Amino acid sequence: MNKVIIIAEAGVNHNGSLEMAKQLVDAAKEAGADYVKFQTFKSEKLVSKVAKQAEYQQKNIGKPGGSQLDMLKKLELSQEDHKELISFCNEKGISFLSTAFDMDSIEFLHSLKLGLWKIPSGEVTNYPYLRKIAEYQEPVILSTGMCEMSDIESAIEVLIKNGLSIDQITVLHCNTEYPTPFKDVNLKAMSAIGDKFGVQIGYSDHTEGIEVPIAAVALGATVIEKHFTLDKKMEGPDHKASLEPDELKAMISAIRNIEQALGTGHKSISESERKNMEAARKSIVAACPIKKGELFTEENLTIKRPGNGISPMRWDEVIGLTAKRDFSEDQLIEI
């Protein structure tokens, strides 16, 4: 079985600090994540001057009516920050990933030769954006919050039309609310996406806690993405809906356990349980003393542990045979 890819989404939870970004890298590595992911953008290229903050951003920052531009300007990482973070990730032994939110940022990330693209939910309907990434012909992970099936279908068509093959595309089921109410998760939609489009599936989670990503792995997710932070109490748009390092570690540990537990799908006796078969299964034994020459009957035979004799599945075969020797009560029957 292929290992589930776990993306620890640092996003903008570094609050614009390179030092804090490095601390997030350390936390992601310690938790066992495969990738630590950031966000790459130039605020002026991403939002207009009149764009208001989302409701959850206003709530988390505590500034109703605030400007997205002002908020995001404080959360940018410079190009040099990116290069230093990549070097730091290499040193720590964890893969760096980032999501581009504008066309210039796509070109910059391409120059870094990451070899993998993460497309956020907000860009699913951005044709020029999808086309540009597809032309690089590198694997894509596509989040699908705020999407109908038709939106996903259209995005996949753009990606394939412009250079990708279907096996290069992983689609993440997602709900774009921070935090996502459990009643809105609709985790079964993840499987429906895989069935409809024939793509690898995964799940990008914004719920509180760690239960839903674990369940997603049990349902076949090949990629899990989850926001994390150093401290949920910090000021910023995403901290409150993120996991703290200990929670991230617990989630990843549980996912790795579920990975093993899923197995091959072939039902067989495991090595760990084989030693218990004799103690747990049963055999045909004498219910009372039986003399040589007597017939085996429903009355003088019974079924008891251990299971190292004749299987009870052969009951009808044994009934009516003649005892070839004496048997004492509870003695294993031989024929």
Short mmCIF file of C-alpha atoms in Angstrom, two decimals:
data_model
loop_
_atom_site.label_atom_id
_atom_site.label_comp_id
_atom_site.label_asym_id
_atom_site.label_seq_id
_atom_site.Cartn_x
_atom_site.Cartn_y
_atom_site.Cartn_z
CA MET A 1 0.00 0.00 0.00
CA ASN A 2 1.27 3.48 -0.89
CA LYS A 3 1.91 5.81 2.00
CA VAL A 4 -0.64 8.58 2.53
CA ILE A 5 0.96 11.95 1.82
CA ILE A 6 0.45 14.33 4.73
CA ILE A 7 0.74 18.05 4.08
CA ALA A 8 1.11 20.19 7.19
CA GLU A 9 -0.38 23.51 6.07
CA ALA A 10 1.55 26.32 7.73
CA GLY A 11 -0.09 28.76 5.33
CA VAL A 12 0.24 32.26 6.72
CA ASN A 13 0.48 31.16 10.35
CA HIS A 14 4.04 32.49 10.42
CA ASN A 15 2.51 36.00 10.71
CA GLY A 16 5.10 37.32 8.27
CA SER A 17 8.06 36.18 10.38
CA LEU A 18 10.75 34.01 8.77
CA GLU A 19 11.85 32.85 12.21
CA MET A 20 8.33 31.70 13.03
CA ALA A 21 8.11 30.00 9.63
CA LYS A 22 11.20 27.99 10.54
CA GLN A 23 9.64 27.04 13.85
CA LEU A 24 6.64 25.76 11.90
CA VAL A 25 8.97 23.68 9.73
CA ASP A 26 10.50 22.17 12.86
CA ALA A 27 7.04 21.41 14.27
CA ALA A 28 5.87 19.78 11.03
CA LYS A 29 8.98 17.61 10.87
CA GLU A 30 8.65 16.60 14.53
CA ALA A 31 5.00 15.66 13.94
CA GLY A 32 5.95 13.37 11.04
CA ALA A 33 4.50 15.31 8.09
CA ASP A 34 5.76 14.68 4.56
CA TYR A 35 5.38 18.29 3.41
CA VAL A 36 5.19 21.65 5.13
CA LYS A 37 3.24 24.05 2.94
CA PHE A 38 3.23 27.83 2.83
CA GLN A 39 1.48 30.42 0.63
CA THR A 40 3.14 32.50 -2.05
CA PHE A 41 1.56 35.76 -3.13
CA LYS A 42 1.97 39.43 -3.81
CA SER A 43 -0.91 41.12 -2.05
CA GLU A 44 -1.51 43.69 -4.80
CA LYS A 45 -1.71 40.89 -7.39
CA LEU A 46 -4.07 38.79 -5.26
CA VAL A 47 -6.77 41.20 -4.05
CA SER A 48 -8.14 44.55 -5.03
CA LYS A 49 -8.15 47.55 -2.73
CA VAL A 50 -11.88 47.14 -2.13
CA ALA A 51 -11.85 43.41 -1.23
CA LYS A 52 -13.18 42.87 2.28
CA GLN A 53 -11.98 40.15 4.63
CA ALA A 54 -13.99 36.93 4.75
CA GLU A 55 -16.32 36.54 7.71
CA TYR A 56 -14.05 34.03 9.43
CA GLN A 57 -11.05 36.33 8.92
CA GLN A 58 -12.88 39.26 10.51
CA LYS A 59 -13.96 37.03 13.40
CA ASN A 60 -10.49 35.58 13.99
CA ILE A 61 -8.68 38.88 13.71
CA GLY A 62 -11.35 40.80 15.57
CA LYS A 63 -11.50 43.70 13.11
CA PRO A 64 -14.91 43.79 11.37
CA GLY A 65 -14.89 45.34 7.92
CA GLY A 66 -11.14 45.05 7.55
CA SER A 67 -9.35 45.12 4.21
CA GLN A 68 -7.96 41.87 2.79
CA LEU A 69 -5.11 43.85 1.24
CA ASP A 70 -3.98 45.31 4.56
CA MET A 71 -4.23 41.93 6.25
CA LEU A 72 -2.33 40.00 3.56
CA LYS A 73 0.41 42.61 3.18
CA LYS A 74 1.62 41.68 6.67
CA LEU A 75 1.66 37.98 5.83
CA GLU A 76 3.83 37.89 2.71
CA LEU A 77 7.06 35.92 2.51
CA SER A 78 9.72 37.42 0.26
CA GLN A 79 11.44 35.46 -2.48
CA GLU A 80 14.55 35.29 -0.34
CA ASP A 81 12.43 33.97 2.54
CA HIS A 82 11.23 31.16 0.25
CA LYS A 83 14.76 30.20 -0.73
CA GLU A 84 15.93 30.22 2.87
CA LEU A 85 12.94 28.10 3.92
CA ILE A 86 13.64 25.55 1.18
CA SER A 87 17.22 25.30 2.36
CA PHE A 88 16.03 24.94 5.94
CA CYS A 89 13.53 22.21 4.96
CA ASN A 90 16.28 20.32 3.11
CA GLU A 91 18.44 20.53 6.21
CA LYS A 92 15.63 19.23 8.40
CA GLY A 93 14.57 16.44 6.04
CA ILE A 94 11.04 17.58 5.15
CA SER A 95 9.72 18.62 1.74
CA PHE A 96 8.81 22.26 1.10
CA LEU A 97 5.62 23.13 -0.76
CA SER A 98 3.76 26.33 -1.38
CA THR A 99 0.54 27.46 -3.05
CA ALA A 100 0.71 30.29 -5.55
CA PHE A 101 -2.12 32.81 -5.48
CA ASP A 102 -1.23 34.93 -8.52
CA MET A 103 0.40 34.47 -11.91
CA ASP A 104 3.75 36.00 -10.96
CA SER A 105 3.92 33.71 -7.96
CA ILE A 106 3.33 30.68 -10.22
CA GLU A 107 6.37 31.67 -12.27
CA PHE A 108 8.44 32.18 -9.15
CA LEU A 109 7.52 28.80 -7.68
CA HIS A 110 8.29 27.17 -11.03
CA SER A 111 11.78 28.67 -10.86
CA LEU A 112 12.25 26.89 -7.51
CA LYS A 113 11.70 23.50 -9.21
CA LEU A 114 9.39 22.08 -6.54
CA GLY A 115 7.96 19.56 -9.00
CA LEU A 116 4.48 19.55 -7.41
CA TRP A 117 1.63 22.04 -7.48
CA LYS A 118 -1.08 22.64 -4.89
CA ILE A 119 -4.04 24.51 -6.34
CA PRO A 120 -6.29 26.10 -3.69
CA SER A 121 -10.07 26.01 -3.77
CA GLY A 122 -10.35 29.68 -4.68
CA GLU A 123 -8.55 29.12 -7.99
CA VAL A 124 -10.69 26.21 -9.27
CA THR A 125 -12.58 28.59 -11.55
CA ASN A 126 -9.48 30.59 -12.62
CA TYR A 127 -8.90 29.42 -16.20
CA PRO A 128 -5.62 31.29 -16.91
CA TYR A 129 -4.22 30.10 -13.57
CA LEU A 130 -5.12 26.45 -14.25
CA ARG A 131 -3.80 26.64 -17.78
CA LYS A 132 -0.47 28.09 -16.70
CA ILE A 133 0.16 25.39 -14.10
CA ALA A 134 -0.95 22.59 -16.43
CA GLU A 135 1.55 23.69 -19.07
CA TYR A 136 4.41 22.76 -16.74
CA GLN A 137 3.18 19.13 -16.92
CA GLU A 138 3.97 18.43 -13.27
CA PRO A 139 1.69 16.65 -10.74
CA VAL A 140 -1.16 18.71 -9.32
CA ILE A 141 -3.12 18.49 -6.07
CA LEU A 142 -6.44 20.31 -6.50
CA SER A 143 -8.57 21.44 -3.55
CA THR A 144 -12.29 21.71 -4.23
CA GLY A 145 -13.93 23.76 -1.50
CA MET A 146 -17.00 25.76 -2.63
CA CYS A 147 -17.34 23.44 -5.65
CA GLU A 148 -20.08 21.57 -7.42
CA MET A 149 -19.13 18.45 -9.37
CA SER A 150 -19.44 20.53 -12.53
CA ASP A 151 -16.76 22.95 -11.27
CA ILE A 152 -14.38 20.05 -10.62
CA GLU A 153 -15.12 18.58 -14.03
CA SER A 154 -14.38 21.88 -15.76
CA ALA A 155 -11.11 22.35 -13.85
CA ILE A 156 -9.94 18.84 -14.70
CA GLU A 157 -10.79 19.42 -18.36
CA VAL A 158 -8.65 22.57 -18.39
CA LEU A 159 -5.73 20.78 -16.76
CA ILE A 160 -5.87 17.85 -19.19
CA LYS A 161 -6.42 20.05 -22.25
CA ASN A 162 -3.26 21.99 -21.36
CA GLY A 163 -0.81 19.19 -20.74
CA LEU A 164 -1.66 17.01 -17.74
CA SER A 165 -2.70 13.37 -17.74
CA ILE A 166 -5.41 12.13 -15.40
CA ASP A 167 -2.90 10.17 -13.32
CA GLN A 168 -1.05 13.41 -12.54
CA ILE A 169 -4.11 14.88 -10.81
CA THR A 170 -5.14 14.33 -7.19
CA VAL A 171 -8.42 15.94 -6.15
CA LEU A 172 -8.95 16.89 -2.52
CA HIS A 173 -12.46 17.09 -1.16
CA CYS A 174 -12.68 20.23 0.96
CA ASN A 175 -15.07 22.62 2.67
CA THR A 176 -14.02 26.26 2.76
CA GLU A 177 -15.24 27.33 6.17
CA TYR A 178 -12.92 27.87 9.13
CA PRO A 179 -13.70 25.83 11.14
CA THR A 180 -15.97 23.58 9.07
CA PRO A 181 -19.05 22.33 10.95
CA PHE A 182 -19.10 18.52 11.03
CA LYS A 183 -22.55 18.50 9.40
CA ASP A 184 -21.05 20.21 6.34
CA VAL A 185 -18.05 17.91 5.85
CA ASN A 186 -19.88 15.47 3.53
CA LEU A 187 -16.92 13.12 3.51
CA LYS A 188 -18.66 10.62 1.23
CA ALA A 189 -18.30 13.20 -1.55
CA MET A 190 -14.57 12.42 -1.60
CA SER A 191 -15.28 8.87 -2.78
CA ALA A 192 -17.86 10.16 -5.26
CA ILE A 193 -15.20 12.43 -6.81
CA GLY A 194 -12.86 9.48 -7.29
CA ASP A 195 -15.58 7.34 -8.80
CA LYS A 196 -16.76 10.03 -11.21
CA PHE A 197 -13.42 11.31 -12.50
CA GLY A 198 -11.05 8.37 -12.04
CA VAL A 199 -8.55 10.46 -10.10
CA GLN A 200 -6.58 9.92 -6.92
CA ILE A 201 -8.52 11.41 -4.02
CA GLY A 202 -7.66 13.12 -0.78
CA TYR A 203 -9.02 15.51 1.79
CA SER A 204 -8.13 19.02 2.89
CA ASP A 205 -9.55 19.51 6.37
CA HIS A 206 -10.77 22.62 8.14
CA THR A 207 -12.73 20.97 10.97
CA GLU A 208 -11.74 21.29 14.60
CA GLY A 209 -9.96 18.20 15.86
CA ILE A 210 -8.41 15.25 14.08
CA GLU A 211 -11.24 12.72 13.60
CA VAL A 212 -12.29 13.60 10.06
CA PRO A 213 -8.85 13.35 8.38
CA ILE A 214 -8.40 9.95 10.02
CA ALA A 215 -11.79 8.85 8.69
CA ALA A 216 -10.84 10.15 5.25
CA VAL A 217 -7.81 7.86 5.19
CA ALA A 218 -10.05 4.91 6.08
CA LEU A 219 -12.22 5.87 3.09
CA GLY A 220 -9.29 5.91 0.67
CA ALA A 221 -7.66 9.35 0.86
CA THR A 222 -4.15 9.33 -0.59
CA VAL A 223 -3.37 12.91 0.51
CA ILE A 224 -4.34 14.71 3.73
CA GLU A 225 -3.84 18.43 4.23
CA LYS A 226 -4.37 20.11 7.60
CA HIS A 227 -3.64 23.61 8.89
CA PHE A 228 -1.41 23.88 11.93
CA THR A 229 -0.01 26.64 14.10
CA LEU A 230 2.39 27.10 16.98
CA ASP A 231 -0.40 28.57 19.12
CA LYS A 232 -4.12 28.87 18.39
CA LYS A 233 -4.31 32.01 20.51
CA MET A 234 -2.05 34.02 18.19
CA GLU A 235 -3.55 36.84 16.16
CA GLY A 236 -4.15 35.98 12.52
CA PRO A 237 -6.83 34.70 10.14
CA ASP A 238 -6.10 30.95 10.36
CA HIS A 239 -4.68 30.20 13.82
CA LYS A 240 -7.99 29.40 15.50
CA ALA A 241 -8.93 26.73 12.93
CA SER A 242 -5.51 25.08 13.03
CA LEU A 243 -3.98 22.25 15.03
CA GLU A 244 -1.24 22.89 17.55
CA PRO A 245 1.93 20.76 17.17
CA ASP A 246 0.89 18.04 19.64
CA GLU A 247 -2.47 17.68 17.90
CA LEU A 248 -0.80 17.49 14.49
CA LYS A 249 1.50 14.77 15.78
CA ALA A 250 -1.47 12.83 17.20
CA MET A 251 -3.32 13.08 13.88
CA ILE A 252 -0.36 11.85 11.86
CA SER A 253 0.30 9.00 14.28
CA ALA A 254 -3.33 7.89 14.01
CA ILE A 255 -3.24 8.09 10.21
CA ARG A 256 -0.12 5.92 10.08
CA ASN A 257 -1.89 3.37 12.29
CA ILE A 258 -4.94 3.39 10.03
CA GLU A 259 -2.69 2.95 6.98
CA GLN A 260 -1.36 -0.27 8.45
CA ALA A 261 -4.80 -1.38 9.60
CA LEU A 262 -6.30 -1.04 6.10
CA GLY A 263 -4.11 -3.87 4.84
CA THR A 264 -4.41 -5.51 1.43
CA GLY A 265 -8.11 -6.27 1.24
CA HIS A 266 -7.36 -10.00 0.97
CA LYS A 267 -8.89 -11.90 3.89
CA SER A 268 -6.44 -14.41 5.33
CA ILE A 269 -5.11 -15.61 8.68
CA SER A 270 -2.51 -13.18 9.99
CA GLU A 271 0.71 -14.31 11.58
CA SER A 272 -0.20 -12.59 14.85
CA GLU A 273 -3.48 -14.49 15.23
CA ARG A 274 -2.38 -17.88 13.91
CA LYS A 275 -0.95 -18.88 17.31
CA ASN A 276 -4.38 -18.40 18.91
CA MET A 277 -6.30 -20.73 16.61
CA GLU A 278 -5.87 -23.86 18.71
CA ALA A 279 -6.99 -22.11 21.90
CA ALA A 280 -9.97 -20.29 20.37
CA ARG A 281 -11.39 -22.85 17.93
CA LYS A 282 -13.10 -26.11 18.83
CA SER A 283 -12.90 -29.83 17.99
CA ILE A 284 -15.24 -32.80 18.10
CA VAL A 285 -14.82 -34.52 21.48
CA ALA A 286 -16.51 -37.29 23.43
CA ALA A 287 -19.48 -36.04 25.45
CA CYS A 288 -19.25 -39.17 27.63
CA PRO A 289 -17.19 -42.37 27.69
CA ILE A 290 -17.45 -44.19 24.34
CA LYS A 291 -16.57 -47.88 23.90
CA LYS A 292 -14.82 -49.33 20.89
CA GLY A 293 -17.44 -50.45 18.36
CA GLU A 294 -20.09 -47.91 19.41
CA LEU A 295 -21.54 -45.57 16.82
CA PHE A 296 -20.81 -41.84 17.08
CA THR A 297 -24.10 -40.04 17.71
CA GLU A 298 -25.47 -36.58 18.39
CA GLU A 299 -25.74 -37.69 22.04
CA ASN A 300 -22.24 -39.05 22.70
CA LEU A 301 -20.32 -36.35 20.81
CA THR A 302 -19.98 -32.66 21.56
CA ILE A 303 -17.86 -29.69 20.52
CA LYS A 304 -15.31 -28.07 22.81
CA ARG A 305 -11.99 -26.29 22.81
CA PRO A 306 -9.13 -26.75 21.93
CA GLY A 307 -9.15 -26.75 18.13
CA ASN A 308 -6.37 -29.22 17.48
CA GLY A 309 -8.68 -32.14 16.65
CA ILE A 310 -11.31 -32.84 14.01
CA SER A 311 -13.08 -29.65 12.94
CA PRO A 312 -16.77 -29.34 13.88
CA MET A 313 -17.34 -28.54 10.19
CA ARG A 314 -16.95 -32.31 9.64
CA TRP A 315 -19.76 -33.11 12.12
CA ASP A 316 -22.06 -34.85 9.61
CA GLU A 317 -19.13 -36.88 8.31
CA VAL A 318 -18.33 -38.20 11.82
CA ILE A 319 -21.89 -38.96 12.99
CA GLY A 320 -22.71 -42.61 12.31
CA LEU A 321 -19.10 -43.84 12.14
CA THR A 322 -17.91 -46.62 14.44
CA ALA A 323 -15.46 -45.89 17.24
CA LYS A 324 -12.20 -47.72 16.53
CA ARG A 325 -11.14 -47.53 20.20
CA ASP A 326 -12.35 -46.40 23.59
CA PHE A 327 -12.70 -42.66 24.29
CA SER A 328 -13.00 -40.99 27.67
CA GLU A 329 -15.12 -37.91 28.30
CA ASP A 330 -13.65 -34.75 26.65
CA GLN A 331 -11.13 -36.79 24.65
CA LEU A 332 -10.53 -35.66 21.08
CA ILE A 333 -12.30 -37.93 18.62
CA GLU A 334 -10.23 -39.75 16.01
CA ILE A 335 -11.61 -41.54 12.97
#
